[in-house]
Tab-separated table of C-alpha atoms in Angstrom:
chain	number	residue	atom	x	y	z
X	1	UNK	CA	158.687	155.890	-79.336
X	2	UNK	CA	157.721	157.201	-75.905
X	3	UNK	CA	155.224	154.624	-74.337
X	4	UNK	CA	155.362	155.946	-70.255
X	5	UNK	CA	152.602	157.813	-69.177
X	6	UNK	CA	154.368	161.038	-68.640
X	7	UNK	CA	153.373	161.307	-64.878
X	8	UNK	CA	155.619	158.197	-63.993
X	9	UNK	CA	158.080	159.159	-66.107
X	10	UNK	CA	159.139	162.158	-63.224
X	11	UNK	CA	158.846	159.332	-60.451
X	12	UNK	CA	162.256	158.499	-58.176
X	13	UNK	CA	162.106	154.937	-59.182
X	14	UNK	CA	165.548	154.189	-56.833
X	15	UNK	CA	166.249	155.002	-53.638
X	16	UNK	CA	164.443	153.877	-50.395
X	17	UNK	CA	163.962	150.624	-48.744
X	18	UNK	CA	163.479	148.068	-51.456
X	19	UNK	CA	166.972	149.434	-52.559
X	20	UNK	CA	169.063	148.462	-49.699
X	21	UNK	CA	166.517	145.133	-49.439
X	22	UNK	CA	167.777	143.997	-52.893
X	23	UNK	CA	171.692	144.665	-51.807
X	24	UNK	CA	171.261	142.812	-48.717
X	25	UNK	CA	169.563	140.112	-50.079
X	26	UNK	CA	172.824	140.036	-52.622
X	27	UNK	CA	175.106	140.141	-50.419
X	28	UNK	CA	173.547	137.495	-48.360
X	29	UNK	CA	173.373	135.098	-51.322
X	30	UNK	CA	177.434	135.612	-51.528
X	31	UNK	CA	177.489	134.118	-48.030
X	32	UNK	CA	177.887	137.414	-46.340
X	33	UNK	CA	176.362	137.470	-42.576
X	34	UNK	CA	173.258	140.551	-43.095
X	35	UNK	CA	171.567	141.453	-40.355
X	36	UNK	CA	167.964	143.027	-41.706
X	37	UNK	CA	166.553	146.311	-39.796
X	38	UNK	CA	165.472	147.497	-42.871
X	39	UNK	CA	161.940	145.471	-43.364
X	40	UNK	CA	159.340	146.049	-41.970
X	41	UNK	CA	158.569	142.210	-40.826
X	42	UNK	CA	157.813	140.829	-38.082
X	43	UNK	CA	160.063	137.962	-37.532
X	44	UNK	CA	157.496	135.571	-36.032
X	45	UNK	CA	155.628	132.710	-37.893
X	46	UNK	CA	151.973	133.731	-38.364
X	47	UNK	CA	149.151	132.048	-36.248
X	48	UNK	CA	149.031	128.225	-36.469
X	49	UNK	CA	145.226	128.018	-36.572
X	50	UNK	CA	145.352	130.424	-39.389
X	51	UNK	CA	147.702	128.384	-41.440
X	52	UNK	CA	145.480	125.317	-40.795
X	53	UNK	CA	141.907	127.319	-41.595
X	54	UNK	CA	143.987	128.444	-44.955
X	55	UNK	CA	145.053	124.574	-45.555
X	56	UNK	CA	141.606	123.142	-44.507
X	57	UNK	CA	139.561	125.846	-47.141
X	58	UNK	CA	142.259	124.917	-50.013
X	59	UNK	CA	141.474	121.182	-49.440
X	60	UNK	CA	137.723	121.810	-49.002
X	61	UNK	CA	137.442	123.844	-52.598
X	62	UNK	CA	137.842	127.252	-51.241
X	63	UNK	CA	139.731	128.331	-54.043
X	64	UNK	CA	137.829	130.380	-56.769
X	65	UNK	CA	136.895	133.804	-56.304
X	66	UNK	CA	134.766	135.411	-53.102
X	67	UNK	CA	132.574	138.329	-52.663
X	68	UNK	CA	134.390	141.407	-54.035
X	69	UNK	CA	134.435	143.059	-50.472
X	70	UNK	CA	135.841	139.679	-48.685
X	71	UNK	CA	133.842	136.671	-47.128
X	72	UNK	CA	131.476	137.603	-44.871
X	73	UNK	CA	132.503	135.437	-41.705
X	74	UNK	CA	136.158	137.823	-42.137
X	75	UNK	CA	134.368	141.097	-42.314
X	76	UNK	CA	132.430	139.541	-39.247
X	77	UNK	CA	135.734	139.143	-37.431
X	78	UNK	CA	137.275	141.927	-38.553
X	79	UNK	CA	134.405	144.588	-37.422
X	80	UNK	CA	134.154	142.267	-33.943
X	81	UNK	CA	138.209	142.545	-33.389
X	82	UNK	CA	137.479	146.596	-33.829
X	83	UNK	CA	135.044	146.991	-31.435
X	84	UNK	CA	136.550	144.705	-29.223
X	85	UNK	CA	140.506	146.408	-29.509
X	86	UNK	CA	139.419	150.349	-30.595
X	87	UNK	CA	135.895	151.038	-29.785
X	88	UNK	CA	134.863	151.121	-33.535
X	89	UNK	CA	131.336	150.140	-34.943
X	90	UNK	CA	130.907	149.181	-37.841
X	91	UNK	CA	128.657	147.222	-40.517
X	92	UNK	CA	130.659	144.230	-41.537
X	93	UNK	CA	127.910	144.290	-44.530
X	94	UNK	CA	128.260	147.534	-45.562
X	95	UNK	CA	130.728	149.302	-44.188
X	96	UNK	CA	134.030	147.252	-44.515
X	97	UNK	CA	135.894	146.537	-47.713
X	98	UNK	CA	138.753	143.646	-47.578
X	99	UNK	CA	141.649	143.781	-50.357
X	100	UNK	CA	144.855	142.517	-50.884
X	101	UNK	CA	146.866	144.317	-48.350
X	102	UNK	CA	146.623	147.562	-46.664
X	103	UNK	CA	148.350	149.304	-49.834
X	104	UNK	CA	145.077	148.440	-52.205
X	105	UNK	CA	142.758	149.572	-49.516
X	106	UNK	CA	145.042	152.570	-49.627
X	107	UNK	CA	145.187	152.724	-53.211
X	108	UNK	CA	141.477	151.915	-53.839
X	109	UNK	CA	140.428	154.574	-51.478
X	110	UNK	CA	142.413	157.335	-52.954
X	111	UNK	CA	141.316	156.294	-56.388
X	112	UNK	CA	137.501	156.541	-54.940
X	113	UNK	CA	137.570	159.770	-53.470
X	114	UNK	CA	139.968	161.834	-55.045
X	115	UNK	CA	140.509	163.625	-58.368
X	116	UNK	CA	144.145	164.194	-60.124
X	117	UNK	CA	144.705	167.906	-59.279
X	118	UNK	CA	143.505	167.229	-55.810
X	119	UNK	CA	145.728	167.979	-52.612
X	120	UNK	CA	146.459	165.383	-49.295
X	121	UNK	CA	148.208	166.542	-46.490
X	122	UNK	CA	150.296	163.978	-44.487
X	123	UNK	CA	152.621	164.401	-41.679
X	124	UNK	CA	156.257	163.447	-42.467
X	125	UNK	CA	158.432	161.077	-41.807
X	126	UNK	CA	155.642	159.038	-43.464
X	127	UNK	CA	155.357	155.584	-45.052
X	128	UNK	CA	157.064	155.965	-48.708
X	129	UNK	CA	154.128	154.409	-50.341
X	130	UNK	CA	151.724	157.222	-49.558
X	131	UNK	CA	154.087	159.810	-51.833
X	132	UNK	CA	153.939	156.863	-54.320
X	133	UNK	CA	150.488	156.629	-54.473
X	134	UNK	CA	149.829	159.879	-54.910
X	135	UNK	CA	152.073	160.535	-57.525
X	136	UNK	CA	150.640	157.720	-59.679
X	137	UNK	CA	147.348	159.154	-58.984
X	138	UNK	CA	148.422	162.818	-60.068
X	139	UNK	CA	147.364	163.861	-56.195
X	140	UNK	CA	149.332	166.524	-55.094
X	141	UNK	CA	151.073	165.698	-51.941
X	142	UNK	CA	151.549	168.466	-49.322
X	143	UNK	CA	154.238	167.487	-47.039
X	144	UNK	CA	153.814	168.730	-42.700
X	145	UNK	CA	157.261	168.297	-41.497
X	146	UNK	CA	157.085	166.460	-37.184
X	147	UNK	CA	160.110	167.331	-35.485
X	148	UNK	CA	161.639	164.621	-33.649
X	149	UNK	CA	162.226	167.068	-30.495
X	150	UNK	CA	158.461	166.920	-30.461
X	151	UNK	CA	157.905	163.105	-30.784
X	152	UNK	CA	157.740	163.237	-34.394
X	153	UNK	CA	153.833	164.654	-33.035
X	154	UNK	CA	152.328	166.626	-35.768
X	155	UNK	CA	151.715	170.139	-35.099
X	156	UNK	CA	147.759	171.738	-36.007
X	157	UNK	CA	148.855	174.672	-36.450
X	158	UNK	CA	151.599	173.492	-39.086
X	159	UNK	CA	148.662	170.864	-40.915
X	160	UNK	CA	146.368	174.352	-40.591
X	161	UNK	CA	148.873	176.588	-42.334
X	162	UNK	CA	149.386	173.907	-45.264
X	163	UNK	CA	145.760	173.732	-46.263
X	164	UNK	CA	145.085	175.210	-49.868
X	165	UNK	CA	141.150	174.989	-51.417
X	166	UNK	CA	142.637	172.151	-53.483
X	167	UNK	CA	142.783	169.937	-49.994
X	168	UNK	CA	140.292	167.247	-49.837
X	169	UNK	CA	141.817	164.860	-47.218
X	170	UNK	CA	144.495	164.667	-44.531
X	171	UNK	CA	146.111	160.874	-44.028
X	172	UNK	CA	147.155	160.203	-40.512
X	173	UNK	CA	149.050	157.175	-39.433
X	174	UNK	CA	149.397	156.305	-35.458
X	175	UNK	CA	151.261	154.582	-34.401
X	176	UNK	CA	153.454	155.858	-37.137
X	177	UNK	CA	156.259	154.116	-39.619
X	178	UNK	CA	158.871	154.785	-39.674
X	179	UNK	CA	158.639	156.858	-36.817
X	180	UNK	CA	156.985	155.154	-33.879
X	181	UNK	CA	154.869	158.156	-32.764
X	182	UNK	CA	151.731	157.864	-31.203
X	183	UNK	CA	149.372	161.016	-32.152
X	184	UNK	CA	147.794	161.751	-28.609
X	185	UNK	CA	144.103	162.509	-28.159
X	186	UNK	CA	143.829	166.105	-27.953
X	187	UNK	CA	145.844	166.318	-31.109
X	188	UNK	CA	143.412	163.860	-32.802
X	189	UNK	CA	140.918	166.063	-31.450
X	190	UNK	CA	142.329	169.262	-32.904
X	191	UNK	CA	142.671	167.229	-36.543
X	192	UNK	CA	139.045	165.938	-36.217
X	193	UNK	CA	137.927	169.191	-35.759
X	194	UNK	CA	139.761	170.888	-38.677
X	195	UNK	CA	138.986	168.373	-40.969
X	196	UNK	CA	135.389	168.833	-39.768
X	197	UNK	CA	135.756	172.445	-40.345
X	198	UNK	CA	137.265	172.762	-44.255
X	199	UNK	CA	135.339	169.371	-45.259
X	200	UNK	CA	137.904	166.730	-44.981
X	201	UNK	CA	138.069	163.511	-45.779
X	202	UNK	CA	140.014	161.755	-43.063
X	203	UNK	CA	142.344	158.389	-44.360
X	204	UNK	CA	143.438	156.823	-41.053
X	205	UNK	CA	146.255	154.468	-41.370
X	206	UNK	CA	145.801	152.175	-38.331
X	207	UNK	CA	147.971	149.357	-39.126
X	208	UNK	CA	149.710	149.354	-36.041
X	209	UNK	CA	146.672	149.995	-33.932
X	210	UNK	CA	148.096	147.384	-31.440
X	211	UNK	CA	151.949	148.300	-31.246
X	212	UNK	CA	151.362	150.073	-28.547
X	213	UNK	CA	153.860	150.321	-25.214
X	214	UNK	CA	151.894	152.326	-22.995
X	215	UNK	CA	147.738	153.272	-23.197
X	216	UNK	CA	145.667	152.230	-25.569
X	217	UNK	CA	145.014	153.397	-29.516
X	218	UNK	CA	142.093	155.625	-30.214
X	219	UNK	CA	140.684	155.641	-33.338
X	220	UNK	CA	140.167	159.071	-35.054
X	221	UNK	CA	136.869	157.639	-36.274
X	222	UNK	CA	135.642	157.504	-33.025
X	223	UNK	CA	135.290	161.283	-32.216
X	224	UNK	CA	132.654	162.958	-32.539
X	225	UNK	CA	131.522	163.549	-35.807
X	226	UNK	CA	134.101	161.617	-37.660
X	227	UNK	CA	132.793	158.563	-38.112
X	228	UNK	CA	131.014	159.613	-41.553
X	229	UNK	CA	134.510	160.925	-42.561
X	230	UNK	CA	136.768	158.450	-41.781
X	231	UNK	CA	137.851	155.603	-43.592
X	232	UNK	CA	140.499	153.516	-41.431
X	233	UNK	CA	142.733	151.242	-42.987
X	234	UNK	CA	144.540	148.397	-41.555
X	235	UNK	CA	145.996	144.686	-42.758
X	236	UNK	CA	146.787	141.104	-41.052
X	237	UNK	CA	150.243	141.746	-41.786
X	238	UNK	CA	151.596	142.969	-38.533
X	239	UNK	CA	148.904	142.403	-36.164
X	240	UNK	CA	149.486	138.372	-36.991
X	241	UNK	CA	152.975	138.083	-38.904
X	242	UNK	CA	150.814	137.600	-41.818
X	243	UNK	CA	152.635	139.985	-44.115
X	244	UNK	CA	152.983	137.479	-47.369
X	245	UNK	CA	149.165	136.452	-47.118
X	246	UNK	CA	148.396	140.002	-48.410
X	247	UNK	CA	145.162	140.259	-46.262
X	248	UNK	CA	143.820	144.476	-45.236
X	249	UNK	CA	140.732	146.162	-45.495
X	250	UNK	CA	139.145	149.729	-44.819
X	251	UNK	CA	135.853	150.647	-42.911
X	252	UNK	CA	134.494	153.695	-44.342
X	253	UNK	CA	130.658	155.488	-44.593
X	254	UNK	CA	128.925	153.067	-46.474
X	255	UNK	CA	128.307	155.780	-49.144
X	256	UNK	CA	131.973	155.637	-50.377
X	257	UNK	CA	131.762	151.634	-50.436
X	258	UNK	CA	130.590	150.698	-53.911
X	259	UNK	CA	133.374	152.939	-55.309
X	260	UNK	CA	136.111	151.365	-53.527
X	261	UNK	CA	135.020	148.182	-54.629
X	262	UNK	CA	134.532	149.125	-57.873
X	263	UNK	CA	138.332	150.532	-57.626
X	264	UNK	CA	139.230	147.178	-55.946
X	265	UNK	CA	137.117	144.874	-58.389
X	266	UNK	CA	139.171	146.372	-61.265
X	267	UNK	CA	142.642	145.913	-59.307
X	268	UNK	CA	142.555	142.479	-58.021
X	269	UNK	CA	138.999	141.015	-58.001
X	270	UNK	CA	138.710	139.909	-54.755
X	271	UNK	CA	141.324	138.569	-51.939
X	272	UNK	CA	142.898	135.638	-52.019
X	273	UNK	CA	140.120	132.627	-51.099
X	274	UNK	CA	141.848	130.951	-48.796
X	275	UNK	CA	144.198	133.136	-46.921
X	276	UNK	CA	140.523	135.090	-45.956
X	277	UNK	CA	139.519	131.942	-44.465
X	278	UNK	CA	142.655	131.586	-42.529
X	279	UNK	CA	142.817	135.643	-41.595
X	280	UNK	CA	139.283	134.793	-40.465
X	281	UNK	CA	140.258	132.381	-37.895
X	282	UNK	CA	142.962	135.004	-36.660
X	283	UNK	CA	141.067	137.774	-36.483
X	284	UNK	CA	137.965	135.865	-33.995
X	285	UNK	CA	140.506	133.670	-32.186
X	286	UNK	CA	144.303	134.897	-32.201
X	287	UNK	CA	144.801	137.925	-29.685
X	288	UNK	CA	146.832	136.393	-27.032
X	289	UNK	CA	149.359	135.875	-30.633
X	290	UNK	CA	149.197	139.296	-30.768
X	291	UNK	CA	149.495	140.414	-27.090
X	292	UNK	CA	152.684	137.910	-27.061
X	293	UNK	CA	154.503	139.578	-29.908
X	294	UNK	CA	154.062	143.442	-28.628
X	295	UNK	CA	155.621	142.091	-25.262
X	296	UNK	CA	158.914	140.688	-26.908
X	297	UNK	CA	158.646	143.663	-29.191
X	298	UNK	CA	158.915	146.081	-26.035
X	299	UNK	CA	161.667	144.193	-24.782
X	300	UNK	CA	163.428	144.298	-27.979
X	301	UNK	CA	162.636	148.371	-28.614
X	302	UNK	CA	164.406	148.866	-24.926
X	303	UNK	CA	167.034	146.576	-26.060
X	304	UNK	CA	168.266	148.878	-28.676
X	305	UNK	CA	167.575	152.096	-27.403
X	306	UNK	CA	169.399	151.313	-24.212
X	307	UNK	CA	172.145	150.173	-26.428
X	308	UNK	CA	172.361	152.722	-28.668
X	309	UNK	CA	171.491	155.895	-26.319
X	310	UNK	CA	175.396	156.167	-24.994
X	311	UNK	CA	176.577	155.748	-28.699
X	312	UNK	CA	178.662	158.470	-29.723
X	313	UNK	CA	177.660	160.740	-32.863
X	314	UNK	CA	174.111	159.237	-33.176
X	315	UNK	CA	170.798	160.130	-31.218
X	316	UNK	CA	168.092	157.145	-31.040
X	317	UNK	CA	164.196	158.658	-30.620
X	318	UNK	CA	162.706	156.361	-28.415
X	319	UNK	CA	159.339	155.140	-29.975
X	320	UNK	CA	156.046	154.436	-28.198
X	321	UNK	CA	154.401	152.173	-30.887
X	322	UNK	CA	155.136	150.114	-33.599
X	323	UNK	CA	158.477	147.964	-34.177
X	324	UNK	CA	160.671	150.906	-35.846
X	325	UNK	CA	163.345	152.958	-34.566
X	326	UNK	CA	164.482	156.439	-35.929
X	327	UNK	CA	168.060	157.378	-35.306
X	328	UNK	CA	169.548	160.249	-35.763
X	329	UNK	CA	172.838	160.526	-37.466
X	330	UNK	CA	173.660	164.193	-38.078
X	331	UNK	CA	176.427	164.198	-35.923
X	332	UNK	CA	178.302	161.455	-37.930
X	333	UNK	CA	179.042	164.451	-40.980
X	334	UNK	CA	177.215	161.771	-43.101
X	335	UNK	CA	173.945	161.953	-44.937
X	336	UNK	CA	171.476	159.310	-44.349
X	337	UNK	CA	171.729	157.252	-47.643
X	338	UNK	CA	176.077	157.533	-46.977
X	339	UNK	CA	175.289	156.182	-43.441
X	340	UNK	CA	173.596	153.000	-44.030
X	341	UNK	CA	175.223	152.635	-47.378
X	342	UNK	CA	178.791	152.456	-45.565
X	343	UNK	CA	176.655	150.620	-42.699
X	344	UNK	CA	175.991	147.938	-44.566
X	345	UNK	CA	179.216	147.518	-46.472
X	346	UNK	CA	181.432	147.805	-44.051
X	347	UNK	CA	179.582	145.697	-41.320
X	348	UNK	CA	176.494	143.898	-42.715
X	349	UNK	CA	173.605	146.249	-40.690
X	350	UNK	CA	170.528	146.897	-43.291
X	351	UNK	CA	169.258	149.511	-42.299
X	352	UNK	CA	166.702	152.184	-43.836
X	353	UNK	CA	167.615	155.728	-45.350
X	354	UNK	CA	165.414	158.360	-43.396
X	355	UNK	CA	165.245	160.459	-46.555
X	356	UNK	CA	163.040	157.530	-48.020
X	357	UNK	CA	160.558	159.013	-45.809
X	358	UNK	CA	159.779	162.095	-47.215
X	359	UNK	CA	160.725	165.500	-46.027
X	360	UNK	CA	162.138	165.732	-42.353
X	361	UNK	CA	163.939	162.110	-42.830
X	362	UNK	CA	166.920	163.143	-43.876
X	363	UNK	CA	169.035	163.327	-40.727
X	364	UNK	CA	168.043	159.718	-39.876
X	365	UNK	CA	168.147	156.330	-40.219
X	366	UNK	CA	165.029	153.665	-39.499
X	367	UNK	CA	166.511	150.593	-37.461
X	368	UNK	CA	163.466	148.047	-37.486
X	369	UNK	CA	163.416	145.574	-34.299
X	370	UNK	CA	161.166	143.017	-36.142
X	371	UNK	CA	164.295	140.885	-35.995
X	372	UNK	CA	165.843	138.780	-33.029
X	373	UNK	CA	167.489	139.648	-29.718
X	374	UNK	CA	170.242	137.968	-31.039
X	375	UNK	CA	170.191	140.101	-34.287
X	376	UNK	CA	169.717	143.270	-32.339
X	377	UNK	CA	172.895	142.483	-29.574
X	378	UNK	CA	174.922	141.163	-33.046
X	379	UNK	CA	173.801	144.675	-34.789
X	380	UNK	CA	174.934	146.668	-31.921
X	381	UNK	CA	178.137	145.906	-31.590
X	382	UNK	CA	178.528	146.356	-35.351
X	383	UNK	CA	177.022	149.882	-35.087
X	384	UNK	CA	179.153	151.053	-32.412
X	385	UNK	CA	181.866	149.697	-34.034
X	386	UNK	CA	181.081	151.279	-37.369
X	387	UNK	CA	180.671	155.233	-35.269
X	388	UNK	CA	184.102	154.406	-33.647
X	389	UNK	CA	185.744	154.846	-37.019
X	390	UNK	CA	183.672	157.870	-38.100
């Protein structure tokens, strides 16, 4: 008897990060030395205040269930941070939802807004979770393939010629995983205005709003016009090492709001008590944490692009946000999931097949420098090592 909804049942369930994660993490149990550019974790403890806020509301009888949309003194700090960092207002009352990581305000806001049958464009390479999502949501995913001699910058007239009347919304993500692109104004611009145009909703993936090397972020939400179409997501999890606390949110029109709560109430309830409490603290109190990390991130990015630029066979695309690499490996006569397959086996580098990415991945590998100088040097040396017998 056939119990699998018959949607999931055409899903890739292998293949991807979580793949060569799991193989790693076996091989590292055997006592094999793994070197991990595959996750996408920051490497650094998360802020000490924010453990002791978490620590201080589980001993003061924090611990039973919130507000559905998240405590109001986070959603205070949150919509401050924002302002403060990327010129967005917001109502931390009405306007801001907090769930259990970016990938539920994700989830929840796809759920809210659009109906199975419905079309999303998104630029590719793009986080792996997005196809996910919108395959368990019977979304149809239309795929706007960046070239990495342009940045891995998506192209308007390439997101205008994949529109179809089924599109409702466009998801954009800048700085970008696994890419590290940074969508420049004029092109957010040129997006606002389409999506303006055709009716669009607009899901902004700002995780990495921070991860920046050079200038600052701007918000798509805070053109002209866009604010009422907007919803922009983001989590704790980079901007404060918080990853396991499972702290994100969304600000969106207020009109959208009860639905993605509704959505939310039905998938988790509410946020963890205490770890709001503790994100709290980081999000009023903890940017110099934040400032600190990009800086040794920076120095770690030039660290392995220098390192890798005189490599032979590979080509690494130097990134202008985020901690991820892309790297490619066409030259090497191998296929991205062979590459770090053989990478890993044969020298203990995790890294992440490009293919996992979606279309215009496959020629590439994502390196992530979350890890330590010492890791990076270390993985080096392997990887030159490893081209050497290619």
């Amino acid at each position: 008897m056939q119990f699998v909804n018959e949607r999931l049942m055409n899903m890739e369930l292998q293949g991807g990060i979580y793949d060569i994660y799991q193989k790693a993490l076996a091989m590292e149990s055997e006592g094999k030395k793994i070197v991990h550019m595959e996750i996408g974790r920051p490497d650094f403890d998360s802020p000490q205040i924010a453990k002791e806020a978490a620590i201080e509301a589980i001993n003061g009888g924090k611990v039973h269930y919130t507000t559905m949309a998240g405590i109001p003194e986070l959603r205070e700090a949150i919509s401050a941070m924002e302002f403060r960092e990327n010129g967005i207002i917001s109502d931390p009352d009405s306007e801001i939802v907090v769930t259990a990581g970016a990938c539920e305000a994700l989830m929840a806001t796809m759920m809210a807004t659009l109906m199975p049958g419905d079309s999303i464009i998104i630029p590719t390479p793009y986080f792996g979770a997005y196809a996910n999502m919108a395959e368990l949501l019977g979304i149809n995913l239309i795929e706007v393939v960046c070239k990495a001699d342009k940045d891995f910058v998506p192209c308007i007239e390439d997101i205008i010629a994949a529109y179809t009347e089924d599109t409702k919304a466009i998801v954009i993500n800048t700085p970008n995983n696994p890419t590290g692109a940074v969508i420049p104004d004029d092109v957010l611009i040129k997006i606002g205005n389409f999506a303006k145009e055709k009716n669009l909703l607009v899901i902004s993936d700002e995780t990495y709003s921070q991860f920046l090397y050079e200038g600052k972020h701007i918000s798509i939400s805070t053109l002209n016009g866009m604010k009422e179409r907007t919803v922009v997501v983001s989590s704790a999890s980079k901007l404060f090492s918080m990853t396991g606390w499972r702290i994100g949110y969304a600000i969106m029109p207020k009109e959208i709001v009860p639905y993605v709560n509704k959505v939310h109430e039905n998938m988790s309830t509410c946020a963890t008590s205490f770890a709001q409490y503790g994100a709290a603290k980081a999000y009023a109190e903890e940017r110099a944490f934040t400032v600190n990390m990009v800086s040794e991130f920076k120095k770690r990015r030039d660290m392995l692009y220098e390192g890798l630029k005189n490599c032979e066979l590979i080509e690494p695309i130097k990134p202008k946000g985020a901690f991820y690499m892309m790297v490619n490996i066409r030259r090497t006569g191998l296929n991205c999931n062979q590459f770090s397959e053989m990478l890993l086996d044969n020298k203990g580098i995790a890294v992440t097949p490009g293919g996992a990415f979606g279309k215009g991945g496959d020629d590439f590998i994502r390196m992530s420098y979350g890890c330590s100088r010492e890791d990076i040097s270390y993985a080096l040396d392997k990887v030159i090592e490893f081209t050497k017998t290619l």
